[in-house]
Amino acid sequence: RRFGDSLALRGTGAGTQILLGTLGQVVGLLTTTDGTTFTARPIVSDAANGDTRWGLAWGAGNTFWGKQNGGAFKQFSLNLAANTATTVTNIAWSAVPGGPLDVDVARNLVAIVGTTNHTVRMYDISDPSVPLQQDSIRTFPGANANGNSVGAVALRNGKLFAMDVNNGILAYSLNEV
């Protein structure tokens, strides 16, 4: 099994946790007690194949989000004692391209890079059953193939940075409305 097509990081030092996406239903979790040496453990989920492969982000508390291209946007509840994750939110977003993503928990925002159409979109997910697109769809400067659907998104503290490999990096300051 290959882990790490996507990853999500939170914490520092002994509190660092790294979540690793995969094509299958198992995600990997790396934890540490000293901030240097990590222990890997599989987290068995009820995800569909590919739900965490290209898009993965930590949510509030022990939750995380995943999105595959052409599939739903899902939030999972993580049970660290049982090494399991269960879907708690399932948003039918088949029309929204999937790819690298990040969630701003404080603002209830998600930004998703579409690696096939070379765009970044941001949504308000205060009510996950009715996600509201914010602003317009932003297009990367290039339109080159990204065959592995790789990139990155950082959405924190009023800033959005998004990368679509072979196509550029976008950076924005977010305004409060």
mmCIF file of C-alpha atoms in Angstrom:
data_model
loop_
_atom_site.group_PDB
_atom_site.id
_atom_site.type_symbol
_atom_site.label_atom_id
_atom_site.label_comp_id
_atom_site.label_asym_id
_atom_site.label_seq_id
_atom_site.Cartn_x
_atom_site.Cartn_y
_atom_site.Cartn_z
ATOM 1 C CA ARG A 1 0.000 0.000 0.000
ATOM 2 C CA ARG A 2 1.279 3.470 -0.900
ATOM 3 C CA PHE A 3 0.677 6.298 1.569
ATOM 4 C CA GLY A 4 1.286 10.015 1.204
ATOM 5 C CA ASP A 5 -0.233 11.079 -2.125
ATOM 6 C CA SER A 6 -1.769 13.674 0.178
ATOM 7 C CA LEU A 7 -0.891 14.591 3.734
ATOM 8 C CA ALA A 8 -2.151 16.834 6.475
ATOM 9 C CA LEU A 9 -0.018 18.104 9.341
ATOM 10 C CA ARG A 10 -1.019 19.607 12.680
ATOM 11 C CA GLY A 11 0.649 20.366 15.962
ATOM 12 C CA THR A 12 4.285 20.848 16.903
ATOM 13 C CA GLY A 13 6.879 18.960 18.889
ATOM 14 C CA ALA A 14 5.464 16.026 20.829
ATOM 15 C CA GLY A 15 1.946 16.992 19.677
ATOM 16 C CA THR A 16 2.694 16.616 15.952
ATOM 17 C CA GLN A 17 0.290 14.443 13.951
ATOM 18 C CA ILE A 18 0.680 13.686 10.246
ATOM 19 C CA LEU A 19 -2.211 12.123 8.355
ATOM 20 C CA LEU A 20 -1.342 10.298 5.106
ATOM 21 C CA GLY A 21 -3.885 9.731 2.340
ATOM 22 C CA THR A 22 -4.029 6.661 0.142
ATOM 23 C CA LEU A 23 -5.971 5.158 -2.734
ATOM 24 C CA GLY A 24 -7.593 2.618 -0.410
ATOM 25 C CA GLN A 25 -9.786 2.831 2.662
ATOM 26 C CA VAL A 26 -6.925 2.945 5.161
ATOM 27 C CA VAL A 27 -5.178 6.221 6.006
ATOM 28 C CA GLY A 28 -1.875 6.415 7.816
ATOM 29 C CA LEU A 29 -1.276 8.385 10.998
ATOM 30 C CA LEU A 30 2.195 9.337 12.204
ATOM 31 C CA THR A 31 2.484 10.407 15.845
ATOM 32 C CA THR A 32 5.403 11.237 18.107
ATOM 33 C CA THR A 33 6.110 11.512 21.809
ATOM 34 C CA ASP A 34 9.335 13.493 21.431
ATOM 35 C CA GLY A 35 8.865 15.527 18.226
ATOM 36 C CA THR A 36 11.597 13.581 16.439
ATOM 37 C CA THR A 37 10.796 9.863 16.261
ATOM 38 C CA PHE A 38 7.466 8.966 14.673
ATOM 39 C CA THR A 39 5.302 5.880 14.987
ATOM 40 C CA ALA A 40 3.039 4.888 12.095
ATOM 41 C CA ARG A 41 -0.339 3.277 12.495
ATOM 42 C CA PRO A 42 -3.069 2.413 10.010
ATOM 43 C CA ILE A 43 -6.491 4.002 10.480
ATOM 44 C CA VAL A 44 -9.249 1.859 8.974
ATOM 45 C CA SER A 45 -12.070 4.005 7.597
ATOM 46 C CA ASP A 46 -15.388 3.614 5.829
ATOM 47 C CA ALA A 47 -14.053 5.807 3.001
ATOM 48 C CA ALA A 48 -14.580 4.828 -0.615
ATOM 49 C CA ASN A 49 -11.413 4.015 -2.533
ATOM 50 C CA GLY A 50 -9.646 7.279 -3.279
ATOM 51 C CA ASP A 51 -11.547 9.541 -0.856
ATOM 52 C CA THR A 52 -8.288 10.713 0.724
ATOM 53 C CA ARG A 53 -5.810 10.156 -2.093
ATOM 54 C CA TRP A 54 -5.417 13.712 -3.441
ATOM 55 C CA GLY A 55 -7.314 15.887 -0.991
ATOM 56 C CA LEU A 56 -6.872 15.616 2.770
ATOM 57 C CA ALA A 57 -7.061 18.179 5.593
ATOM 58 C CA TRP A 58 -7.494 18.203 9.353
ATOM 59 C CA GLY A 59 -10.834 19.441 10.665
ATOM 60 C CA ALA A 60 -11.908 20.520 14.133
ATOM 61 C CA GLY A 61 -10.946 18.217 16.999
ATOM 62 C CA ASN A 62 -10.382 14.643 15.880
ATOM 63 C CA THR A 63 -11.900 15.047 12.433
ATOM 64 C CA PHE A 64 -10.430 15.230 8.962
ATOM 65 C CA TRP A 65 -11.743 15.951 5.460
ATOM 66 C CA GLY A 66 -11.131 14.167 2.164
ATOM 67 C CA LYS A 67 -12.130 14.778 -1.451
ATOM 68 C CA GLN A 68 -11.480 12.745 -4.539
ATOM 69 C CA ASN A 69 -11.879 13.967 -8.100
ATOM 70 C CA GLY A 70 -15.495 13.508 -9.201
ATOM 71 C CA GLY A 71 -16.526 12.326 -5.741
ATOM 72 C CA ALA A 72 -18.014 13.559 -2.514
ATOM 73 C CA PHE A 73 -16.368 15.875 0.001
ATOM 74 C CA LYS A 74 -16.345 13.918 3.262
ATOM 75 C CA GLN A 75 -15.613 14.617 6.886
ATOM 76 C CA PHE A 76 -14.421 11.716 9.025
ATOM 77 C CA SER A 77 -14.411 11.331 12.795
ATOM 78 C CA LEU A 78 -11.160 9.815 14.019
ATOM 79 C CA ASN A 79 -11.215 7.294 16.892
ATOM 80 C CA LEU A 80 -7.595 7.071 18.021
ATOM 81 C CA ALA A 81 -8.267 4.347 20.588
ATOM 82 C CA ALA A 82 -9.763 2.009 17.957
ATOM 83 C CA ASN A 83 -7.622 3.223 14.996
ATOM 84 C CA THR A 84 -10.769 3.844 12.944
ATOM 85 C CA ALA A 85 -12.406 6.732 11.088
ATOM 86 C CA THR A 86 -16.099 7.045 10.283
ATOM 87 C CA THR A 87 -17.858 9.380 7.830
ATOM 88 C CA VAL A 88 -19.850 12.077 9.653
ATOM 89 C CA THR A 89 -20.461 14.484 6.742
ATOM 90 C CA ASN A 90 -20.900 13.569 3.090
ATOM 91 C CA ILE A 91 -21.340 16.452 0.621
ATOM 92 C CA ALA A 92 -22.200 15.380 -2.936
ATOM 93 C CA TRP A 93 -19.695 17.487 -4.845
ATOM 94 C CA SER A 94 -19.174 15.479 -8.000
ATOM 95 C CA ALA A 95 -19.143 18.675 -10.106
ATOM 96 C CA VAL A 96 -16.342 20.191 -7.983
ATOM 97 C CA PRO A 97 -12.937 18.941 -9.097
ATOM 98 C CA GLY A 98 -11.036 17.159 -6.367
ATOM 99 C CA GLY A 99 -7.430 17.633 -5.503
ATOM 100 C CA PRO A 100 -5.254 19.201 -2.850
ATOM 101 C CA LEU A 101 -7.284 21.036 -0.224
ATOM 102 C CA ASP A 102 -7.149 22.710 3.151
ATOM 103 C CA VAL A 103 -9.785 23.651 5.706
ATOM 104 C CA ASP A 104 -9.723 26.810 7.818
ATOM 105 C CA VAL A 105 -11.545 25.503 10.893
ATOM 106 C CA ALA A 106 -11.834 28.948 12.519
ATOM 107 C CA ARG A 107 -13.628 30.419 9.470
ATOM 108 C CA ASN A 108 -15.388 27.261 8.209
ATOM 109 C CA LEU A 109 -13.755 27.601 4.796
ATOM 110 C CA VAL A 110 -12.331 25.018 2.425
ATOM 111 C CA ALA A 111 -10.110 25.723 -0.577
ATOM 112 C CA ILE A 112 -9.741 23.039 -3.253
ATOM 113 C CA VAL A 113 -7.342 22.906 -6.198
ATOM 114 C CA GLY A 114 -8.772 21.368 -9.360
ATOM 115 C CA THR A 115 -5.706 19.773 -10.921
ATOM 116 C CA THR A 116 -7.513 18.859 -14.143
ATOM 117 C CA ASN A 117 -8.976 22.305 -14.872
ATOM 118 C CA HIS A 118 -6.192 24.237 -13.067
ATOM 119 C CA THR A 119 -8.413 26.254 -10.739
ATOM 120 C CA VAL A 120 -8.802 26.963 -7.049
ATOM 121 C CA ARG A 121 -12.198 27.373 -5.432
ATOM 122 C CA MET A 122 -13.156 28.366 -1.909
ATOM 123 C CA TYR A 123 -16.358 27.451 -0.093
ATOM 124 C CA ASP A 124 -17.994 28.394 3.178
ATOM 125 C CA ILE A 125 -18.893 25.119 4.915
ATOM 126 C CA SER A 126 -20.585 26.596 8.013
ATOM 127 C CA ASP A 127 -23.544 24.462 6.941
ATOM 128 C CA PRO A 128 -21.873 21.511 5.196
ATOM 129 C CA SER A 129 -25.174 20.453 3.604
ATOM 130 C CA VAL A 130 -25.234 23.764 1.689
ATOM 131 C CA PRO A 131 -21.641 24.804 0.875
ATOM 132 C CA LEU A 132 -21.472 28.346 -0.477
ATOM 133 C CA GLN A 133 -18.860 29.211 -3.075
ATOM 134 C CA GLN A 134 -16.916 32.296 -2.073
ATOM 135 C CA ASP A 135 -15.723 34.797 -4.660
ATOM 136 C CA SER A 136 -15.030 33.450 -8.132
ATOM 137 C CA ILE A 137 -13.140 30.476 -9.452
ATOM 138 C CA ARG A 138 -9.480 31.438 -9.734
ATOM 139 C CA THR A 139 -7.368 30.068 -12.598
ATOM 140 C CA PHE A 140 -3.682 29.196 -12.347
ATOM 141 C CA PRO A 141 -1.316 30.941 -14.788
ATOM 142 C CA GLY A 142 -0.465 27.674 -16.590
ATOM 143 C CA ALA A 143 -2.666 25.007 -18.144
ATOM 144 C CA ASN A 144 -0.166 22.152 -18.327
ATOM 145 C CA ALA A 145 -0.854 18.507 -17.559
ATOM 146 C CA ASN A 146 -0.667 17.505 -13.903
ATOM 147 C CA GLY A 147 -0.928 13.755 -14.411
ATOM 148 C CA ASN A 148 -0.462 12.855 -10.751
ATOM 149 C CA SER A 149 -2.955 15.490 -9.514
ATOM 150 C CA VAL A 150 -0.450 16.907 -7.053
ATOM 151 C CA GLY A 151 -0.225 20.300 -5.446
ATOM 152 C CA ALA A 152 -0.799 21.929 -2.094
ATOM 153 C CA VAL A 153 -3.102 24.340 -0.280
ATOM 154 C CA ALA A 154 -2.506 26.369 2.883
ATOM 155 C CA LEU A 155 -5.537 28.257 4.220
ATOM 156 C CA ARG A 156 -4.819 29.984 7.540
ATOM 157 C CA ASN A 157 -4.958 33.353 9.271
ATOM 158 C CA GLY A 158 -6.668 35.157 6.418
ATOM 159 C CA LYS A 159 -4.258 33.905 3.756
ATOM 160 C CA LEU A 160 -4.680 31.378 0.946
ATOM 161 C CA PHE A 161 -1.753 29.793 -0.874
ATOM 162 C CA ALA A 162 -2.487 27.221 -3.577
ATOM 163 C CA MET A 163 -0.184 25.294 -5.901
ATOM 164 C CA ASP A 164 -1.057 23.225 -8.969
ATOM 165 C CA VAL A 165 2.155 21.438 -10.010
ATOM 166 C CA ASN A 166 3.386 22.554 -13.457
ATOM 167 C CA ASN A 167 0.921 25.460 -13.376
ATOM 168 C CA GLY A 168 1.957 27.901 -10.702
ATOM 169 C CA ILE A 169 1.233 29.178 -7.230
ATOM 170 C CA LEU A 170 -1.572 31.551 -6.286
ATOM 171 C CA ALA A 171 -1.575 33.676 -3.116
ATOM 172 C CA TYR A 172 -4.431 35.740 -1.693
ATOM 173 C CA SER A 173 -5.302 37.761 1.380
ATOM 174 C CA LEU A 174 -8.869 37.063 2.455
ATOM 175 C CA ASN A 175 -11.203 39.913 3.396
ATOM 176 C CA GLU A 176 -13.797 39.658 6.144
ATOM 177 C CA VAL A 177 -17.309 40.362 4.947
#
